[in-house]
Coordinates of C-alpha atoms in Angstrom, one line a residue:
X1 CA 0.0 0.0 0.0
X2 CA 1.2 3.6 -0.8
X3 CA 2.2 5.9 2.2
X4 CA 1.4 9.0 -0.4
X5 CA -1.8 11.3 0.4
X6 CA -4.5 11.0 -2.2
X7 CA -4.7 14.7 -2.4
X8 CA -1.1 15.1 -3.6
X9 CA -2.3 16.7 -7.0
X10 CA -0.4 15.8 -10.1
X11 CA -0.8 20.0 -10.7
X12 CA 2.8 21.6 -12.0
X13 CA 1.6 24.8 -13.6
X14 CA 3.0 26.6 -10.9
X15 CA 6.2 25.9 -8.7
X16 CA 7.6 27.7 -5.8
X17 CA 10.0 29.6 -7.5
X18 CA 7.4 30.8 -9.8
X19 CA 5.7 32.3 -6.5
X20 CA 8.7 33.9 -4.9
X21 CA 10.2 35.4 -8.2
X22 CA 8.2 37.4 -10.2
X23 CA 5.6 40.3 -8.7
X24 CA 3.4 43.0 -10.7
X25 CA 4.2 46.0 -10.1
X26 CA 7.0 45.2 -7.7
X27 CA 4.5 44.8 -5.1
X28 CA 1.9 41.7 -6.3
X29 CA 2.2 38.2 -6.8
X30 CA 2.5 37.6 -10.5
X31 CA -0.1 34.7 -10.6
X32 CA -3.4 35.7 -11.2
X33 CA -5.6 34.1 -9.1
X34 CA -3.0 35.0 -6.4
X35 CA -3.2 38.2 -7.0
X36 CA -6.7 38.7 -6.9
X37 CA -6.6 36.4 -3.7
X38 CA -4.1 39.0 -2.2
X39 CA -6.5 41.8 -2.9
X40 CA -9.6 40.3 -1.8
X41 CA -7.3 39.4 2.0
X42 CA -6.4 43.0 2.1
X43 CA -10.2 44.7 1.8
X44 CA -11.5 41.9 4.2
X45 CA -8.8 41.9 6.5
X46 CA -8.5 45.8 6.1
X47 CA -12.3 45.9 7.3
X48 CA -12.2 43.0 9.5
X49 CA -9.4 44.6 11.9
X50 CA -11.4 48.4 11.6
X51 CA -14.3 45.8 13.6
X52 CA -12.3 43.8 16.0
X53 CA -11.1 46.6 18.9
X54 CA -15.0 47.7 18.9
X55 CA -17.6 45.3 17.8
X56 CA -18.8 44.1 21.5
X57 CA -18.4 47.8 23.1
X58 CA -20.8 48.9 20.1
X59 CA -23.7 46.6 21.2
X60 CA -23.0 47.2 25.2
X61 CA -22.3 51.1 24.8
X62 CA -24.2 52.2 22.3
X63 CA -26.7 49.5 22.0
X64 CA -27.1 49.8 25.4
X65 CA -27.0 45.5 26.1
X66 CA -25.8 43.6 29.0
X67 CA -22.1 42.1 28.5
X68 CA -23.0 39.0 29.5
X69 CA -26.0 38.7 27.1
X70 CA -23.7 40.0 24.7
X71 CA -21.3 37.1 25.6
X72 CA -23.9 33.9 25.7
X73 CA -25.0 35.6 22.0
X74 CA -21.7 35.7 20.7
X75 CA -21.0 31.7 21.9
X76 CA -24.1 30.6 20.2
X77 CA -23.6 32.3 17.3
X78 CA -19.9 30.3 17.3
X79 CA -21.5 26.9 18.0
X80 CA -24.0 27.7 14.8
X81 CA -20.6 28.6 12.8
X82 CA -18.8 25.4 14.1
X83 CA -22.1 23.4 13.0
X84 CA -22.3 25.1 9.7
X85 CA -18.8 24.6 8.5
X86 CA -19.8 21.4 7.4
X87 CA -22.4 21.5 5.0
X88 CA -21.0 24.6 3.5
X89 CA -18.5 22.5 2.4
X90 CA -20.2 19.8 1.1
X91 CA -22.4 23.2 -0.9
X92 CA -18.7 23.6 -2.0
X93 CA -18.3 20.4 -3.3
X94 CA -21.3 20.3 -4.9
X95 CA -21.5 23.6 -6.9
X96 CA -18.1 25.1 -6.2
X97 CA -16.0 26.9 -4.0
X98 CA -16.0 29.8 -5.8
X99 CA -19.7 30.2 -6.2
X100 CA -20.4 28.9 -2.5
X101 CA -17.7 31.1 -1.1
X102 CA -19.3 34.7 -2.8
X103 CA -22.7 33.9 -1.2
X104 CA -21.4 33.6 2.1
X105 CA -19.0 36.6 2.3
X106 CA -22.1 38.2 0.5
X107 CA -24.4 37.2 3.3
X108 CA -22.1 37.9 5.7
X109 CA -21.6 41.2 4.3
X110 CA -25.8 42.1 4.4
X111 CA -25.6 41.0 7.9
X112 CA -23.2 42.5 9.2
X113 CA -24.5 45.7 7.9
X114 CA -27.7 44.9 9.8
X115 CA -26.0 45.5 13.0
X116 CA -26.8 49.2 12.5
X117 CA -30.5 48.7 13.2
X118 CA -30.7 46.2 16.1
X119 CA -32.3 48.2 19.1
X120 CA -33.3 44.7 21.2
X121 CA -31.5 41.7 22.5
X122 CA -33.6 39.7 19.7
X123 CA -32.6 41.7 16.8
X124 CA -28.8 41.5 18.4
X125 CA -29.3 37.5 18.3
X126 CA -30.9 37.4 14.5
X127 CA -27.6 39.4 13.1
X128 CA -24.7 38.0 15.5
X129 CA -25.9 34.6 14.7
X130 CA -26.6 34.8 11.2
X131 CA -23.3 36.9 10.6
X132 CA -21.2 34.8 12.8
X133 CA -22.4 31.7 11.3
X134 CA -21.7 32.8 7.7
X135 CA -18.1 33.7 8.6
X136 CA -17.1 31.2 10.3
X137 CA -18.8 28.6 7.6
X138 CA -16.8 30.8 5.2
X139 CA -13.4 29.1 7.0
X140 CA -13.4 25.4 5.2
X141 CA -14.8 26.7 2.1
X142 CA -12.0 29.2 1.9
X143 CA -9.5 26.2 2.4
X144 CA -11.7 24.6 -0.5
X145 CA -11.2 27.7 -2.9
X146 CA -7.6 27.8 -2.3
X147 CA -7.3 24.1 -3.1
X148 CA -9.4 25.2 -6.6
X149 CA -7.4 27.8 -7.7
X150 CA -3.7 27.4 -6.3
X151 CA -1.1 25.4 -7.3
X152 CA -1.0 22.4 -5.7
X153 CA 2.8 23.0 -5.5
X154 CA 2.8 26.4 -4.3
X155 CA -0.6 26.0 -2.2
X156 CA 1.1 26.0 1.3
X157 CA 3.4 28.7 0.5
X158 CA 0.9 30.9 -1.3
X159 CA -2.0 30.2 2.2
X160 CA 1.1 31.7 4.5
X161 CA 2.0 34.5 2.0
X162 CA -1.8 35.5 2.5
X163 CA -2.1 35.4 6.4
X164 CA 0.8 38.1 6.0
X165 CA -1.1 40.2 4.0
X166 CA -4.2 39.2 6.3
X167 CA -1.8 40.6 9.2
X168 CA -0.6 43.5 7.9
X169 CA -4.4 44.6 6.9
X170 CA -5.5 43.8 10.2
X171 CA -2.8 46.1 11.9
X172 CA -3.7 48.8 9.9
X173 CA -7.8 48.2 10.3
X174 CA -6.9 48.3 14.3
X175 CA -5.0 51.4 14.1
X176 CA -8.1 53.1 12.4
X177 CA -10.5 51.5 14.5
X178 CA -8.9 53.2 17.5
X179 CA -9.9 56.5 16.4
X180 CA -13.3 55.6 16.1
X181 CA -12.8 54.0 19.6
X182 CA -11.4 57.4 20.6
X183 CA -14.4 59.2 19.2
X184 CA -16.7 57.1 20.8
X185 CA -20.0 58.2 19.2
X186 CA -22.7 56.0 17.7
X187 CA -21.4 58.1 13.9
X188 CA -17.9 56.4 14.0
X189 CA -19.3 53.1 15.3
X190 CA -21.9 52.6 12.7
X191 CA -19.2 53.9 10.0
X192 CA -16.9 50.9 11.0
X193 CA -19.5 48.6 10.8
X194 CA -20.6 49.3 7.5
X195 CA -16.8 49.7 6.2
X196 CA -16.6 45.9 7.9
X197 CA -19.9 45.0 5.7
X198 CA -18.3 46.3 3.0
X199 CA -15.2 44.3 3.4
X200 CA -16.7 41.3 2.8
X201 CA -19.3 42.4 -0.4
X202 CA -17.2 43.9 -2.3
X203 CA -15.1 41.0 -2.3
X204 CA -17.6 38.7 -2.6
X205 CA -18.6 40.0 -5.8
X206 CA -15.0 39.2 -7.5
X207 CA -14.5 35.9 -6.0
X208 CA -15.9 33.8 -8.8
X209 CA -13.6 35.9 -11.3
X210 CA -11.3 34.1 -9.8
X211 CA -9.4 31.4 -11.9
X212 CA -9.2 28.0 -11.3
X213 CA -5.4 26.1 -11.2
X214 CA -5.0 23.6 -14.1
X215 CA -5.7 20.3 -11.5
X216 CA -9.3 22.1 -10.8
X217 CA -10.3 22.2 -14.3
X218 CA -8.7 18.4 -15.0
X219 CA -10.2 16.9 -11.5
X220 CA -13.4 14.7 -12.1
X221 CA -15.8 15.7 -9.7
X222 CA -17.1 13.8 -6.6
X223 CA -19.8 12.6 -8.1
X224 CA -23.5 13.9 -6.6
X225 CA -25.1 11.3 -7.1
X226 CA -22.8 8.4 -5.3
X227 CA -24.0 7.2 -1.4
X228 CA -24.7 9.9 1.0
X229 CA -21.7 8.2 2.7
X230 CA -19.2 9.1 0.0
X231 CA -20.4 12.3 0.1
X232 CA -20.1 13.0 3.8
X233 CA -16.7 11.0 3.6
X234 CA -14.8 12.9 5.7
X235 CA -16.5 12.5 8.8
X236 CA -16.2 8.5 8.7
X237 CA -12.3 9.7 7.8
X238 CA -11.2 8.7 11.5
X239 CA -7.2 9.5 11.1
X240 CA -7.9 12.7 9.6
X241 CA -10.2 13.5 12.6
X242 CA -8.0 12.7 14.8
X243 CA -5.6 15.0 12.8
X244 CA -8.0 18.0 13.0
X245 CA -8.7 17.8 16.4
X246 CA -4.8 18.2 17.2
X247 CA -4.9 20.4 15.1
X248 CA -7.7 22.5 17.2
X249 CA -6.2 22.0 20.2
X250 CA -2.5 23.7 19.2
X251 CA -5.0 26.4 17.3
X252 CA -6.4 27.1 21.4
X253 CA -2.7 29.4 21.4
X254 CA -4.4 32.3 19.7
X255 CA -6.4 32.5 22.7
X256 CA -3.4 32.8 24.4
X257 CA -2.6 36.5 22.8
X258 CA -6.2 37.2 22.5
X259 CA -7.6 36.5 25.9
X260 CA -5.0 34.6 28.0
X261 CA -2.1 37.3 28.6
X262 CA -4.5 40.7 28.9
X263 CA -6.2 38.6 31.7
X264 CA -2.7 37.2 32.6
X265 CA -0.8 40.8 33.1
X266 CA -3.5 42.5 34.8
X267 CA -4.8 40.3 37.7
X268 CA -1.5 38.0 38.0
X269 CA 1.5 40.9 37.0
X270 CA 3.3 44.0 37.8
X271 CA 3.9 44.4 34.1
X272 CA 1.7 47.9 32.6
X273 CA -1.6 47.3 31.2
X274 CA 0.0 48.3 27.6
X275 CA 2.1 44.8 27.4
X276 CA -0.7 43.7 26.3
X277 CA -0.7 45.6 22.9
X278 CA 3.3 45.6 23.0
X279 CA 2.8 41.3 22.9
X280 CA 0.2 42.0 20.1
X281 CA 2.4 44.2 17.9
X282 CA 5.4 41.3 18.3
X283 CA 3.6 39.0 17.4
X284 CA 1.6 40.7 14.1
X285 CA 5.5 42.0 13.2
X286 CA 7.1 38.2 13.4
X287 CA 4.1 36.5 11.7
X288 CA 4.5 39.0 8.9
X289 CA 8.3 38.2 8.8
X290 CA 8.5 34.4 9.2
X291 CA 5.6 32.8 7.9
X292 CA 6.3 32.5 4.4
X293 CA 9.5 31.5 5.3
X294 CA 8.8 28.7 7.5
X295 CA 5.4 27.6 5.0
X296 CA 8.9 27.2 2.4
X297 CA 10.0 24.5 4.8
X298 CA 7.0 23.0 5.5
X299 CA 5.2 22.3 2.9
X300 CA 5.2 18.0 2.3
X301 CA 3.9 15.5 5.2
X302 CA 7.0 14.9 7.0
X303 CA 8.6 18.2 7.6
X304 CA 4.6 19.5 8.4
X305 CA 4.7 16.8 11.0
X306 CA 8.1 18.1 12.4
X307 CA 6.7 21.5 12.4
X308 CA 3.6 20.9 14.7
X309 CA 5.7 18.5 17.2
X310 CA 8.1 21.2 17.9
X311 CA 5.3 23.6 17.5
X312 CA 3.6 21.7 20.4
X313 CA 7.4 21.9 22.3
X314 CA 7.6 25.8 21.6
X315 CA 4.2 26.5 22.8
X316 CA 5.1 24.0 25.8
X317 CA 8.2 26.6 26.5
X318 CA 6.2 29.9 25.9
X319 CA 3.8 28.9 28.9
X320 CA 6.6 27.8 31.2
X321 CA 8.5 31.5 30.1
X322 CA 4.7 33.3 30.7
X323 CA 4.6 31.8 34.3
X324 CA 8.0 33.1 35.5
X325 CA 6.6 36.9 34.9
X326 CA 4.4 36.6 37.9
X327 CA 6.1 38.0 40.8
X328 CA 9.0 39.8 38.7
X329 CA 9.3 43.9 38.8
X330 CA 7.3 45.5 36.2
X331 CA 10.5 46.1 33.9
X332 CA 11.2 42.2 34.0
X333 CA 7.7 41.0 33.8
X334 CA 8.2 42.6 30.6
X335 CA 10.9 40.9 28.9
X336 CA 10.1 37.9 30.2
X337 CA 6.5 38.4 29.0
X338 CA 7.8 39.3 25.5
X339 CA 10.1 36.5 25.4
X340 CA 7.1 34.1 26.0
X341 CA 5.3 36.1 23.1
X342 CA 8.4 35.0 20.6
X343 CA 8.7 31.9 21.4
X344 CA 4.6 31.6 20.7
X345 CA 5.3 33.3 17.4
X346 CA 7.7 30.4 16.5
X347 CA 5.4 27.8 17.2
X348 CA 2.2 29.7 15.6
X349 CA 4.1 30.3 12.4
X350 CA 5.2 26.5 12.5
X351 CA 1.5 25.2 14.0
X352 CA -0.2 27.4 10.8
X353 CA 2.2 25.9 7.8
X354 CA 1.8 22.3 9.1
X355 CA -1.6 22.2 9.7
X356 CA -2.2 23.9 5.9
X357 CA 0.1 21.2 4.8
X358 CA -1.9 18.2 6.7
X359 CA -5.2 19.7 5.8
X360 CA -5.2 19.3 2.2
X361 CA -2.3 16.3 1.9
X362 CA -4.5 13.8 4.1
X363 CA -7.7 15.3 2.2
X364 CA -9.4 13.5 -0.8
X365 CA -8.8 15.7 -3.2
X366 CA -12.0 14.6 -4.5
X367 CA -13.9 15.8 -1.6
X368 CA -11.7 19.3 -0.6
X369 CA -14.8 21.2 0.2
X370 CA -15.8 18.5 3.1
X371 CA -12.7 18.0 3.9
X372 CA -11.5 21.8 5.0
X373 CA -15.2 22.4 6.0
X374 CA -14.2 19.7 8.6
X375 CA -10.8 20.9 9.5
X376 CA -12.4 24.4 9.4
X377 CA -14.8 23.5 12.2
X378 CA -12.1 21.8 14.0
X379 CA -10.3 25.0 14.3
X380 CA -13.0 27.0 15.1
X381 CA -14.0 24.7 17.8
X382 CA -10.8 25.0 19.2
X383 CA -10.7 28.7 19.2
X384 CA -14.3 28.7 20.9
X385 CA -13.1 26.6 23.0
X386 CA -9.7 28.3 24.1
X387 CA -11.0 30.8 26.3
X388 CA -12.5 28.5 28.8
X389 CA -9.3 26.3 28.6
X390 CA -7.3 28.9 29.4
X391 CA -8.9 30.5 32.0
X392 CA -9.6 27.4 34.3
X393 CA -5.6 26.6 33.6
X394 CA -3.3 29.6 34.1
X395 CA -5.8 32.5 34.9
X396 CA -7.0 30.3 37.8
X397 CA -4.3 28.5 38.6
X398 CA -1.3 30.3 38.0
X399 CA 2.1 28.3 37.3
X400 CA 0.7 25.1 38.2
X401 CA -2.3 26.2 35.0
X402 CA 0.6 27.2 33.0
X403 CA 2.2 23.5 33.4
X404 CA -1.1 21.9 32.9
X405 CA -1.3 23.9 30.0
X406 CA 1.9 23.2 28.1
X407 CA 1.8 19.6 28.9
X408 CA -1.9 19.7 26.9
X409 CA 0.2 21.7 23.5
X410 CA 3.4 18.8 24.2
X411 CA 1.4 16.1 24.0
X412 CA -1.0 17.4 20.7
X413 CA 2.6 18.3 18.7
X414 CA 3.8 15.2 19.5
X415 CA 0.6 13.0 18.8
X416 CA 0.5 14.6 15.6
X417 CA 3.2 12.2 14.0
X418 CA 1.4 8.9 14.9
X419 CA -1.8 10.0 13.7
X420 CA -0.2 11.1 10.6
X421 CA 1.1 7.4 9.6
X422 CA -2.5 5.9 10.7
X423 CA -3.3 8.1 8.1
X424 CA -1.1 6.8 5.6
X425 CA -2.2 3.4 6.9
X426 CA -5.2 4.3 6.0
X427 CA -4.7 5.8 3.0
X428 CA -6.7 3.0 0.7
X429 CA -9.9 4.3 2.4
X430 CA -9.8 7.4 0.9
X431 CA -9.3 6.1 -2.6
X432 CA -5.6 5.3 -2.9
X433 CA -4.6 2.7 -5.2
X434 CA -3.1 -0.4 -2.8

């Protein structure tokens, strides 16, 4: 039996070099549908980071609703996304990623905007949840588009060349949104929100213009007639569940920058209130700067599972570096604080290439749209799931969290490998020849 993922797409239009090499204008990719794909990741990112420093202070200051309302309605609206991930993709499948993937940043888009009329707690349910669910549906069909219309060769590369741009758009949206913050009048949050609707119609209405890679337009399509259970493969796909779960529980870090360390450096640290956003500008600054790089290195089934077992050891080492800033003077809580925060960067870049890599090389390339609609909701459970995890670990429990913690990242990095090779095992299953 062959240890080589089905998904491993005989697609050579395109080669790495052919990515790095050329770029329009000195400042664009030179492949077309990577170019478009780069402009479509600014706007949304662009608008997407104008959102995130205000969106919950909009419904509880200006809206006038309780934050823990606000809080239950944003987790249900996450659960809905995590459920829908999945049959998005299989609407992926069946008509496209391209033409899947418009309608949902479209509907996104007109619900998003229609967070300028909610004046109840109902109306604030309707729109977070039908918003939120949209978006985070929109995760695996994304992975789906990019397995349409990238080279299969330059895929992994081209995803991390993307999350840069995605960073860089986001800094500069979250610079912006601070001066609506600043104004703090329902004018400059209403304007943000429909600049964030924007962000994701305006794209929406180019994505099918996008072009599809040569092993797209060769591929025979699942076909829609077979066995519901052929259709739905991927959740009878056991190895590549237990992949994606992993997977979700390295992806509980981002919590870590998000949640974990504000809550961390106020209630359990001398360190100033502004380490927060000091720990959030490293890290934007180093994802930008490595993760292309790294993606380079990772991009075929072994050196992705090296990646997310030292990933696993790095993210191990960040939480053991986070826990000695307790207790230290403000000026060493700090650096050891921003220490942690590089040694997280390391493993997120390595975490983000391997899982790309994993994602689509144990997929059925048959059945991408499924397939990243799972992985998709594996991440997003995770990241719905991080809070709570983190919280109950090192906000509550200080070092002995921290440990607890780190030993939970070790041991998913390291697991990674042996689930890998069940996969290859397992590789007939998903249509390899024996």
């Amino acid at each position: 039996m062959t240890t080589t993922p089905v998904s491993r797409d005989p697609d050579q239009d395109g080669s790495t070099e052919a990515l790095r090499a050329t770029r329009a204008g000195g400042l664009l990719p030179a492949d077309a549908a990577l170019r478009l794909a780069t402009l479509l990741t600014a706007v949304n990112s662009l608008g997407n980071g104008l959102y995130f420093p205000l969106g919950v202070l909009y419904f509880t200051r200006i809206v006038g609703l309780d934050a823990t309302a606000v809080g239950l309605g944003l987790t249900v609206a996450g659960l809905v996304g995590v459920a829908a991930g999945l049959p998005a993709g299989r609407a992926a499948d069946r008509w496209g990623a391209r033409r899947v993937g418009a309608l949902l940043w479209g509907g996104t888009g007109i619900t998003t905007a229609a967070y300028t009329l909610v004046h109840s707690y109902a109306g604030f349910l309707v729109a977070v949840i039908c918003a939120t669910g949209l978006q985070m549906a929109s995760r695996g069909v994304q992975g789906a588009l990019y397995a349409e219309v990238l080279p299969a060769a330059t895929r992994v590369e081209a995803r991390a060349y993307l999350r840069m741009v995605t960073n860089v758009g986001m800094g500069l949206g979250g610079a912006l949104g601070a001066v609506a913050l600043q104004l703090d009048t329902r004018a400059a949050y209403m304007t943000v929100i429909v600049l964030n609707a924007l962000s994701f119609a305006g794209p929406a209405l180019l994505l099918p213009r996008l072009p599809l890679a040569a092993h797209a337009r060769e591929r025979v399509a699942l076909d829609v007639d077979a066995p519901a259970a052929d259709r739905w493969r991927a959740v009878r796909d056991l190895p590549f569940l237990a992949v994606t779960v992993l997977n979700a529980v390295l992806v509980v870090q981002y919590t870590l920058s998000e949640v974990g360390l504000p809550l961390w450096i106020v209630e359990r640290t001398e360190a100033p209130r502004w380490t927060a956003a000091l720990l959030m500008i490293v890290n934007c600054v180093l994802v930008a700067l490595l993760q292309v790089r790294v993606a380079r290195r990772a991009s075929q089934v072994p050196r992705a599972v090296r990646a997310m077992g030292w990933a696993g050891l790095l993210l191990a080492g960040s939480c053991a570096v986070y826990a000695l800033s307790a207790g230290l003077s403000p000026v060493w809580a700090v650096l050891s604080l921003t220490a942690g925060a590089v040694v997280q960067v390391l493993a997120e870049v390595l975490s983000a290439a391997g899982g790309w890599t994993l994602g689509y090389e144990l997929a059925d390339a048959r059945a991408h749209g499924v397939y990243q609609g799972v992985f998709g909701a594996g991440m997003s459970a995770g990241m719905m799931a991080g809070p709570a995890l983190v919280t109950v670990t090192a906000i509550a429990h200080g070092t002995l969290g921290w440990a607890v913690l780190g030993v939970v990242f070790a041991g998913a990095g390291l697991a990674v490998a042996p689930a890998v090779r069940w996969a290859q095992r397992d590789g007939s299953w998903r249509g390899e020849p024996a």
